[in-house]
Protein backbone atom coordinates (compact mmCIF):
# COMPACT_ATOMS: atom_id res chain seq x y z
CA UNK A 1 0.00 0.00 0.00
CA UNK A 2 1.34 3.41 -0.99
CA UNK A 3 1.20 6.69 0.80
CA UNK A 4 -1.85 7.82 -1.14
CA UNK A 5 -3.90 4.95 0.38
CA UNK A 6 -3.99 2.73 -2.75
CA UNK A 7 -2.49 -0.62 -3.63
CA UNK A 8 0.03 -0.52 -6.54
CA UNK A 9 -1.25 -3.86 -7.64
CA UNK A 10 -4.58 -2.46 -8.77
CA UNK A 11 -3.00 0.28 -10.83
CA UNK A 12 -1.51 -2.33 -13.13
CA UNK A 13 -4.99 -3.43 -14.23
CA UNK A 14 -6.58 -0.03 -14.29
CA UNK A 15 -7.70 1.51 -17.54
CA UNK A 16 -7.07 4.93 -15.98
CA UNK A 17 -3.67 5.47 -14.40
CA UNK A 18 -5.15 8.21 -12.23
CA UNK A 19 -7.57 5.88 -10.47
CA UNK A 20 -6.68 3.17 -7.97
CA UNK A 21 -9.01 0.42 -9.20
CA UNK A 22 -11.50 1.96 -11.55
CA UNK A 23 -10.68 -0.37 -14.41
CA UNK A 24 -9.66 -3.45 -12.44
CA UNK A 25 -10.15 -6.74 -14.42
CA UNK A 26 -10.63 -9.62 -12.02
CA UNK A 27 -10.06 -12.23 -14.74
CA UNK A 28 -6.76 -10.71 -15.77
CA UNK A 29 -5.62 -10.59 -12.19
CA UNK A 30 -6.60 -14.21 -11.67
CA UNK A 31 -4.68 -15.25 -14.68
CA UNK A 32 -1.65 -13.36 -13.49
CA UNK A 33 -1.63 -14.71 -9.91
CA UNK A 34 -3.61 -17.90 -10.22
CA UNK A 35 -7.14 -18.89 -9.22
CA UNK A 36 -6.26 -19.46 -5.59
CA UNK A 37 -5.86 -15.73 -5.20
CA UNK A 38 -9.25 -14.83 -6.69
CA UNK A 39 -11.14 -14.51 -3.43
CA UNK A 40 -8.41 -12.38 -1.85
CA UNK A 41 -8.30 -10.11 -4.89
CA UNK A 42 -12.05 -9.65 -4.80
CA UNK A 43 -11.96 -8.62 -1.13
CA UNK A 44 -9.15 -6.16 -1.73
CA UNK A 45 -11.06 -4.67 -4.66
CA UNK A 46 -14.20 -4.16 -2.59
CA UNK A 47 -12.25 -2.55 0.28
CA UNK A 48 -10.49 -0.19 -2.12
CA UNK A 49 -13.75 0.91 -3.74
CA UNK A 50 -15.37 1.38 -0.28
CA UNK A 51 -12.59 3.72 0.75
CA UNK A 52 -13.06 5.71 -2.44
CA UNK A 53 -16.83 5.90 -1.89
CA UNK A 54 -16.51 7.07 1.72
CA UNK A 55 -13.99 9.66 0.77
CA UNK A 56 -16.43 10.98 -1.86
CA UNK A 57 -19.31 11.28 0.67
CA UNK A 58 -17.13 12.98 3.25
CA UNK A 59 -15.88 15.42 0.66
CA UNK A 60 -19.46 16.81 0.23
CA UNK A 61 -21.66 14.56 -1.86
CA UNK A 62 -25.34 15.76 -1.62
CA UNK A 63 -27.62 14.01 0.90
CA UNK A 64 -30.52 12.03 -0.61
CA UNK A 65 -34.02 13.29 0.42
CA UNK A 66 -35.91 10.01 0.77
CA UNK A 67 -39.21 11.79 1.47
CA UNK A 68 -38.93 13.75 -1.77
CA UNK A 69 -38.01 10.58 -3.70
CA UNK A 70 -41.17 8.89 -2.35
CA UNK A 71 -43.27 11.70 -3.78
CA UNK A 72 -41.48 11.91 -7.11
CA UNK A 73 -41.00 8.17 -7.70
CA UNK A 74 -43.88 6.11 -6.26
CA UNK A 75 -41.97 2.93 -7.15
CA UNK A 76 -39.53 3.73 -4.32
CA UNK A 77 -42.21 3.84 -1.64
CA UNK A 78 -41.70 0.18 -0.83
CA UNK A 79 -37.98 0.86 -0.37
CA UNK A 80 -38.63 3.94 1.82
CA UNK A 81 -41.75 2.95 3.65
CA UNK A 82 -43.73 5.54 5.67
CA UNK A 83 -47.40 5.44 6.64
CA UNK A 84 -47.31 8.70 8.57
CA UNK A 85 -45.44 11.98 8.33
CA UNK A 86 -42.10 11.64 6.52
CA UNK A 87 -39.22 13.89 7.63
CA UNK A 88 -35.79 13.85 5.97
CA UNK A 89 -32.68 13.43 8.15
CA UNK A 90 -28.97 13.37 7.38
CA UNK A 91 -28.20 9.97 5.94
CA UNK A 92 -31.78 8.74 6.20
CA UNK A 93 -35.34 9.72 7.07
CA UNK A 94 -37.77 9.63 9.96
CA UNK A 95 -41.43 8.63 9.89
CA UNK A 96 -43.83 9.74 12.65
CA UNK A 97 -47.43 8.82 13.33
CA UNK A 98 -50.04 11.47 12.50
CA UNK A 99 -51.57 13.69 15.21
CA UNK A 100 -53.90 11.76 17.45
CA UNK A 101 -52.24 8.39 16.78
CA UNK A 102 -49.30 6.44 18.16
CA UNK A 103 -47.16 3.44 17.07
CA UNK A 104 -44.57 2.69 14.33
CA UNK A 105 -45.34 4.68 11.19
CA UNK A 106 -42.74 2.83 9.09
CA UNK A 107 -44.54 -0.47 9.56
CA UNK A 108 -47.99 1.07 9.40
CA UNK A 109 -49.01 0.18 12.95
CA UNK A 110 -50.19 3.65 14.07
CA UNK A 111 -53.40 3.46 16.13
CA UNK A 112 -55.86 6.13 17.37
CA UNK A 113 -55.12 7.59 20.80
CA UNK A 114 -58.83 8.18 21.31
CA UNK A 115 -61.37 5.72 19.95
CA UNK A 116 -64.02 7.22 17.68
CA UNK A 117 -66.88 6.91 20.22
CA UNK A 118 -64.77 8.67 22.84
CA UNK A 119 -63.93 11.46 20.40
CA UNK A 120 -67.60 11.91 19.49
CA UNK A 121 -68.57 12.02 23.16
CA UNK A 122 -65.82 14.52 23.96
CA UNK A 123 -66.77 16.79 21.07
CA UNK A 124 -70.39 16.57 22.14
CA UNK A 125 -69.55 17.62 25.70
CA UNK A 126 -67.40 20.49 24.45
CA UNK A 127 -70.16 21.66 22.12
CA UNK A 128 -72.81 21.47 24.85
CA UNK A 129 -70.56 23.31 27.32
CA UNK A 130 -69.92 26.04 24.76
CA UNK A 131 -73.66 26.50 24.22
CA UNK A 132 -74.26 26.73 27.99
CA UNK A 133 -71.43 29.28 28.39
CA UNK A 134 -72.81 31.43 25.56
CA UNK A 135 -76.34 31.30 27.03
CA UNK A 136 -75.01 32.25 30.50
CA UNK A 137 -72.98 35.13 29.07
CA UNK A 138 -75.99 36.45 27.19
CA UNK A 139 -78.08 36.23 30.34
CA UNK A 140 -75.45 38.05 32.40
CA UNK A 141 -75.21 40.73 29.73
CA UNK A 142 -78.98 41.09 29.67
CA UNK A 143 -79.15 41.28 33.48
CA UNK A 144 -76.34 43.86 33.53
CA UNK A 145 -78.14 46.05 31.02
CA UNK A 146 -81.39 45.68 32.92
CA UNK A 147 -79.68 46.69 36.20
CA UNK A 148 -77.96 49.61 34.51
CA UNK A 149 -81.31 50.88 33.27
CA UNK A 150 -82.93 50.39 36.69
CA UNK A 151 -80.10 52.31 38.43
CA UNK A 152 -80.35 55.10 35.86
CA UNK A 153 -84.07 55.53 36.52
CA UNK A 154 -83.72 55.16 40.32
CA UNK A 155 -81.01 57.84 40.45
CA UNK A 156 -83.12 60.35 38.59
CA UNK A 157 -81.68 59.88 35.12
CA UNK A 158 -84.82 60.89 33.18
CA UNK A 159 -84.86 64.20 35.10
CA UNK A 160 -81.12 64.91 35.26
CA UNK A 161 -80.45 64.30 31.57
CA UNK A 162 -82.56 67.40 30.93
CA UNK A 163 -80.53 69.58 33.33
CA UNK A 164 -78.15 72.08 31.74
CA UNK A 165 -74.44 72.22 32.68
CA UNK A 166 -74.38 68.59 33.83
CA UNK A 167 -72.94 65.75 31.78
CA UNK A 168 -74.29 62.24 32.29
CA UNK A 169 -71.37 59.80 32.02
CA UNK A 170 -71.57 56.17 30.97
CA UNK A 171 -70.12 53.65 33.41
CA UNK A 172 -67.56 52.53 30.81
CA UNK A 173 -66.24 56.10 30.50
CA UNK A 174 -65.24 56.21 34.18
CA UNK A 175 -64.09 52.60 34.57
CA UNK A 176 -60.43 53.29 33.57
CA UNK A 177 -60.20 55.92 36.34
CA UNK A 178 -61.90 53.92 39.09
CA UNK A 179 -58.76 51.93 39.90
CA UNK A 180 -56.95 51.54 43.21
CA UNK A 181 -53.83 53.19 41.77
CA UNK A 182 -55.80 56.43 41.20
CA UNK A 183 -57.17 56.87 44.74
CA UNK A 184 -56.31 60.30 46.20
CA UNK A 185 -58.74 60.34 49.11
CA UNK A 186 -60.42 57.75 51.29
CA UNK A 187 -62.70 57.83 54.30
CA UNK A 188 -66.01 56.74 55.77
CA UNK A 189 -67.85 58.47 52.93
CA UNK A 190 -66.09 56.45 50.23
CA UNK A 191 -63.20 57.15 47.86
CA UNK A 192 -62.02 59.92 45.55
CA UNK A 193 -60.15 59.11 42.33
CA UNK A 194 -58.02 61.32 40.11
CA UNK A 195 -57.97 60.92 36.35
CA UNK A 196 -58.22 62.46 32.89
CA UNK A 197 -61.42 63.02 30.93
CA UNK A 198 -61.13 64.83 27.61
CA UNK A 199 -57.55 65.79 28.56
CA UNK A 200 -58.74 67.54 31.74
CA UNK A 201 -57.94 66.48 35.29
CA UNK A 202 -61.02 65.49 37.26
CA UNK A 203 -61.84 64.08 40.69
CA UNK A 204 -64.44 61.32 40.88
CA UNK A 205 -66.25 60.82 44.17
CA UNK A 206 -67.50 57.30 44.69
CA UNK A 207 -69.58 56.84 47.84
CA UNK A 208 -69.64 53.54 49.68
CA UNK A 209 -73.35 53.52 50.34
CA UNK A 210 -76.33 55.81 50.62
CA UNK A 211 -79.46 55.55 52.74
CA UNK A 212 -82.99 55.78 51.35
CA UNK A 213 -83.44 59.44 52.33
CA UNK A 214 -80.19 60.44 50.65
CA UNK A 215 -81.16 58.33 47.65
CA UNK A 216 -84.41 60.27 47.21
CA UNK A 217 -82.65 63.63 47.52
CA UNK A 218 -79.72 62.84 45.20
CA UNK A 219 -81.48 64.37 42.21
CA UNK A 220 -82.07 67.49 44.32
CA UNK A 221 -78.34 67.77 45.11
CA UNK A 222 -77.36 67.54 41.44
CA UNK A 223 -79.93 70.15 40.48
CA UNK A 224 -78.66 72.45 43.25
CA UNK A 225 -75.04 72.10 42.20
CA UNK A 226 -75.87 72.64 38.54
CA UNK A 227 -77.12 76.10 39.48
CA UNK A 228 -74.03 77.02 41.48
CA UNK A 229 -71.37 78.59 39.27
CA UNK A 230 -68.82 80.54 41.28
CA UNK A 231 -65.02 80.75 41.45
CA UNK A 232 -65.05 79.77 45.14
CA UNK A 233 -67.33 76.76 44.75
CA UNK A 234 -66.06 73.55 43.22
CA UNK A 235 -67.53 72.85 39.81
CA UNK A 236 -69.59 69.72 39.30
CA UNK A 237 -68.84 68.48 35.79
CA UNK A 238 -71.26 65.58 35.73
CA UNK A 239 -72.31 62.28 37.25
CA UNK A 240 -72.70 58.58 36.50
CA UNK A 241 -76.15 57.16 37.26
CA UNK A 242 -75.65 53.62 35.92
CA UNK A 243 -74.44 52.26 39.26
CA UNK A 244 -76.18 51.56 42.56
CA UNK A 245 -74.51 54.52 44.29
CA UNK A 246 -74.08 57.43 41.83
CA UNK A 247 -70.59 58.77 41.17
CA UNK A 248 -69.91 62.50 40.94
CA UNK A 249 -67.30 64.04 38.64
CA UNK A 250 -65.75 67.32 39.82
CA UNK A 251 -63.02 69.61 38.63
CA UNK A 252 -59.67 68.61 40.15
CA UNK A 253 -58.24 70.95 42.81
CA UNK A 254 -54.48 70.28 43.13
CA UNK A 255 -53.57 71.32 46.69
CA UNK A 256 -56.18 69.21 48.43
CA UNK A 257 -58.19 70.32 51.43
CA UNK A 258 -57.55 73.04 53.98
CA UNK A 259 -57.42 70.29 56.60
CA UNK A 260 -54.48 68.67 54.77
CA UNK A 261 -52.63 71.99 54.59
CA UNK A 262 -53.21 72.78 58.28
CA UNK A 263 -52.72 69.35 59.85
CA UNK A 264 -51.96 66.63 57.31
CA UNK A 265 -49.03 65.37 55.28
CA UNK A 266 -49.28 68.41 53.00
CA UNK A 267 -48.72 70.84 55.87
CA UNK A 268 -47.28 74.09 54.52
CA UNK A 269 -46.32 77.54 55.75
CA UNK A 270 -49.32 79.88 55.76
CA UNK A 271 -48.56 83.58 56.19
CA UNK A 272 -51.43 85.78 57.37
CA UNK A 273 -51.98 87.13 53.84
CA UNK A 274 -52.71 83.61 52.57
CA UNK A 275 -55.00 82.88 55.51
CA UNK A 276 -56.98 86.07 54.89
CA UNK A 277 -57.28 85.10 51.22
CA UNK A 278 -58.57 81.63 52.14
CA UNK A 279 -61.04 82.98 54.69
CA UNK A 280 -62.35 85.76 52.42
CA UNK A 281 -62.74 83.39 49.44
CA UNK A 282 -64.60 80.75 51.44
CA UNK A 283 -66.87 83.44 52.92
CA UNK A 284 -67.57 84.76 49.40
CA UNK A 285 -68.57 81.29 48.22
CA UNK A 286 -70.95 80.77 51.15
CA UNK A 287 -72.43 84.27 50.74
CA UNK A 288 -73.13 83.45 47.10
CA UNK A 289 -74.96 80.25 48.10
CA UNK A 290 -77.00 82.04 50.77
CA UNK A 291 -77.97 85.25 49.00
CA UNK A 292 -77.04 85.36 45.33
CA UNK A 293 -78.77 82.35 43.81
CA UNK A 294 -82.41 82.06 42.78
CA UNK A 295 -83.00 79.80 45.78
CA UNK A 296 -81.16 79.87 49.08
CA UNK A 297 -78.69 76.99 49.27
CA UNK A 298 -77.55 75.77 52.68
CA UNK A 299 -74.38 73.74 52.88
CA UNK A 300 -74.78 72.15 56.31
CA UNK A 301 -71.28 70.68 56.65
CA UNK A 302 -68.72 73.49 56.49
CA UNK A 303 -65.34 72.26 57.75
CA UNK A 304 -61.66 72.40 56.65
CA UNK A 305 -62.00 69.05 54.90
CA UNK A 306 -64.69 70.51 52.62
CA UNK A 307 -62.68 73.58 51.62
CA UNK A 308 -60.29 72.76 48.79
CA UNK A 309 -57.35 74.89 47.67
CA UNK A 310 -56.09 75.42 44.13
CA UNK A 311 -52.51 76.12 43.08
CA UNK A 312 -52.86 79.79 44.18
CA UNK A 313 -54.38 78.88 47.57
CA UNK A 314 -57.76 80.16 46.39
CA UNK A 315 -60.49 78.21 48.23
CA UNK A 316 -63.32 76.21 46.68
CA UNK A 317 -66.20 74.96 48.82
CA UNK A 318 -67.03 71.32 48.14
CA UNK A 319 -69.29 68.46 49.23
CA UNK A 320 -72.94 69.34 49.26
CA UNK A 321 -73.57 66.11 51.15
CA UNK A 322 -75.97 67.66 53.62
CA UNK A 323 -77.77 69.82 51.06
CA UNK A 324 -79.20 66.67 49.48
CA UNK A 325 -81.12 66.01 52.73
CA UNK A 326 -82.99 69.29 52.58
CA UNK A 327 -85.78 69.95 50.12
CA UNK A 328 -85.31 73.16 48.16
CA UNK A 329 -88.19 74.92 49.95
CA UNK A 330 -87.53 73.60 53.48
CA UNK A 331 -85.01 74.25 56.24
CA UNK A 332 -85.88 71.43 58.64
CA UNK A 333 -84.52 67.90 58.66
CA UNK A 334 -85.04 65.05 61.05
CA UNK A 335 -81.59 63.68 60.27
CA UNK A 336 -78.88 65.77 61.91
CA UNK A 337 -75.78 64.92 59.90
CA UNK A 338 -72.41 66.62 59.88
CA UNK A 339 -69.15 66.91 61.80
CA UNK A 340 -69.93 67.49 65.49
CA UNK A 341 -66.82 69.65 65.94
CA UNK A 342 -68.20 72.32 63.56
CA UNK A 343 -71.92 71.86 64.08
CA UNK A 344 -74.21 74.66 65.24
CA UNK A 345 -75.48 73.66 68.72
CA UNK A 346 -78.96 75.02 67.89
CA UNK A 347 -79.11 72.85 64.77
CA UNK A 348 -77.90 69.91 66.86
CA UNK A 349 -80.72 70.43 69.36
CA UNK A 350 -83.62 71.31 67.07
CA UNK A 351 -82.76 69.90 63.66
CA UNK A 352 -83.38 73.40 62.27
CA UNK A 353 -80.76 74.18 59.65
CA UNK A 354 -80.53 77.85 58.73
CA UNK A 355 -78.08 80.21 57.09
CA UNK A 356 -76.80 81.03 60.58
CA UNK A 357 -75.93 77.35 61.04
CA UNK A 358 -73.43 77.71 58.21
CA UNK A 359 -72.21 80.96 59.80
CA UNK A 360 -71.45 79.17 63.07
CA UNK A 361 -69.57 76.38 61.26
CA UNK A 362 -67.60 78.99 59.32
CA UNK A 363 -66.63 80.66 62.61
CA UNK A 364 -65.12 77.37 63.85
CA UNK A 365 -63.23 76.96 60.57
CA UNK A 366 -61.91 80.54 60.80
CA UNK A 367 -60.73 79.91 64.36
CA UNK A 368 -58.96 76.70 63.29
CA UNK A 369 -57.34 78.54 60.38
CA UNK A 370 -55.98 81.26 62.68
CA UNK A 371 -54.78 78.99 65.52
CA UNK A 372 -53.76 75.98 63.41
CA UNK A 373 -55.26 73.81 66.13
CA UNK A 374 -57.80 71.10 65.44
CA UNK A 375 -61.34 71.72 66.62
CA UNK A 376 -62.37 68.80 68.79
CA UNK A 377 -65.58 67.65 70.41
CA UNK A 378 -63.65 65.91 73.18
CA UNK A 379 -63.83 67.18 76.76
CA UNK A 380 -60.10 67.89 77.03
CA UNK A 381 -59.49 69.88 73.87
CA UNK A 382 -62.48 72.03 72.97
CA UNK A 383 -60.99 74.80 70.88
CA UNK A 384 -64.18 76.91 70.69
CA UNK A 385 -64.77 76.86 74.45
CA UNK A 386 -61.13 77.63 75.21
CA UNK A 387 -61.12 80.60 72.83
CA UNK A 388 -64.44 82.06 74.00
CA UNK A 389 -63.43 81.77 77.67
CA UNK A 390 -60.10 83.47 76.97
CA UNK A 391 -61.83 86.24 74.99
CA UNK A 392 -64.30 86.88 77.82
CA UNK A 393 -61.48 87.27 80.33
CA UNK A 394 -58.99 89.14 78.17
CA UNK A 395 -59.00 89.86 74.43
CA UNK A 396 -55.24 89.57 74.30
CA UNK A 397 -55.37 86.13 75.90
CA UNK A 398 -57.62 84.96 73.06
CA UNK A 399 -55.26 86.41 70.44
CA UNK A 400 -52.35 84.59 72.08
CA UNK A 401 -54.00 81.36 70.90
CA UNK A 402 -53.33 82.36 67.28
CA UNK A 403 -50.57 80.56 65.39
CA UNK A 404 -47.18 82.08 66.22
CA UNK A 405 -46.28 82.08 62.50
CA UNK A 406 -48.83 84.85 61.86
CA UNK A 407 -48.25 86.61 65.17
CA UNK A 408 -44.67 87.24 64.06
CA UNK A 409 -45.77 89.16 60.98
CA UNK A 410 -49.15 90.66 61.85
CA UNK A 411 -50.47 93.66 63.76
CA UNK A 412 -52.77 94.02 66.73
CA UNK A 413 -55.59 95.73 64.83
CA UNK A 414 -56.01 92.88 62.33
CA UNK A 415 -55.86 90.28 65.10
CA UNK A 416 -58.47 92.14 67.16
CA UNK A 417 -60.80 92.39 64.16
CA UNK A 418 -60.38 88.68 63.40
CA UNK A 419 -61.02 87.72 67.05
CA UNK A 420 -64.20 89.84 67.11
CA UNK A 421 -65.42 88.26 63.88
CA UNK A 422 -64.88 84.74 65.24
CA UNK A 423 -66.79 85.59 68.41
CA UNK A 424 -69.68 87.06 66.40
CA UNK A 425 -69.99 83.93 64.27
CA UNK A 426 -69.93 81.68 67.37
CA UNK A 427 -72.65 83.50 69.32
CA UNK A 428 -75.12 81.06 70.83
CA UNK A 429 -78.08 83.29 69.97
CA UNK A 430 -78.80 82.59 66.32
CA UNK A 431 -80.31 86.02 65.63
CA UNK A 432 -77.13 87.77 66.82
CA UNK A 433 -74.90 86.03 64.32
CA UNK A 434 -73.99 88.05 61.21
CA UNK A 435 -75.07 87.17 57.68
CA UNK A 436 -72.43 85.58 55.45
CA UNK A 437 -72.53 88.67 53.22
CA UNK A 438 -71.44 90.74 56.25
CA UNK A 439 -68.73 88.20 57.16
CA UNK A 440 -67.41 88.29 53.60
CA UNK A 441 -67.33 92.09 53.50
CA UNK A 442 -65.39 92.34 56.77
CA UNK A 443 -62.83 89.77 55.65
CA UNK A 444 -62.40 91.38 52.22
CA UNK A 445 -61.77 94.73 53.92
CA UNK A 446 -59.09 93.17 56.14
CA UNK A 447 -57.52 91.42 53.17
CA UNK A 448 -57.29 94.63 51.12
CA UNK A 449 -55.98 96.81 53.95
CA UNK A 450 -53.50 94.39 55.46
CA UNK A 451 -49.83 95.22 54.88
CA UNK A 452 -47.39 92.60 56.23
CA UNK A 453 -44.75 93.87 58.61
CA UNK A 454 -41.19 92.64 58.63
CA UNK A 455 -40.53 89.85 61.11
CA UNK A 456 -38.27 92.05 63.22
CA UNK A 457 -40.92 94.79 63.52
CA UNK A 458 -43.62 92.26 64.33
CA UNK A 459 -41.45 90.62 67.00
CA UNK A 460 -40.84 93.93 68.74
CA UNK A 461 -44.56 94.80 68.69
CA UNK A 462 -45.41 91.43 70.24
CA UNK A 463 -42.84 91.85 73.00
CA UNK A 464 -44.21 95.26 73.92
C-alpha angles and dihedrals in degrees: 000000000000131000093263090063097254134113114243088216093070094050090065091064097038121113088209116052089203094062127070099222108346094124099031113154110205093194093054091049091050091051091050097048103022134255094280088071096052097096093047091049092051092052092048090050093052093048091050093050091047091055090050091049094049092048089053093052093047091049090063113283110169118263115245115242101218092184091056091046089054090056096043098040112033089186088072094057092092089053093047102034120191128157095179136032113336118213123181119232133182107283094000145006141264128225121201131187116254122260112289094025137085137196137069111328094189092062094037096244098129112138133191116269089210120036115235095252090052091050091050091049092048093049089048092053092047091049093048092047091051091052091050092049092050092048091049092048091050090049092049090049091049092048091048092052091046091051091046090054092046092051091048092054094041092052093053099262097152089055100038096049086067094053116105122233093024124102119207108218126207116235091242091057092061099036095089090056098045093081129124091242090062098053112125099165136027136176146124090302094058134259139315121213130197122216150131126272117176088348092302126115113243138176118224118203114206114185121210096222142337131212124233094261092052089045092057093048097046092094088052091054093051092048090050093050092046088062095049111088112161136131091239096049121074113250119241107216098184148299143243115233099175094091133071093252110035119238121222124214116209136175111270117251109200105206096054125220131339087243090060092050094048101040113359139079090287093060110155140176111274116193117200091257091060092046092052089050091051093046095046093047094049090047090051091053093050092045088054091053093047102043114007105057127080089253127030110256119203118199101197098190109060110165138133091266090061096050111083126195128216127210091282094048090252108151127236121192112227143177114052088192095136095041089068089064094059123073113231093250098040137074100189128088131175091210111075103200129168143079109312092213092065101029123122107246091220091054089047091054102039106023087233109140114195139161087266089059088064089046091056092049090049089053090057091048091049090051091050090048092053098043098033087220123128117250108235136188091208121113095241101049112034104156096188094051093045092051096045092048091050091048092051092053099039130350091214091054089057092049090051087068090066118106110278090226090070095035088062093059106027137081133239096246094058092045092050091050091049092048091050091049092051091050092049092052092048097051111134092221105081095207091057094058116100125245116257089246088060092046090051093049093051093049093046089052091052091047093052096044099042116108114184116235124218114266092247093053092046092049092053092048091051093050092052 
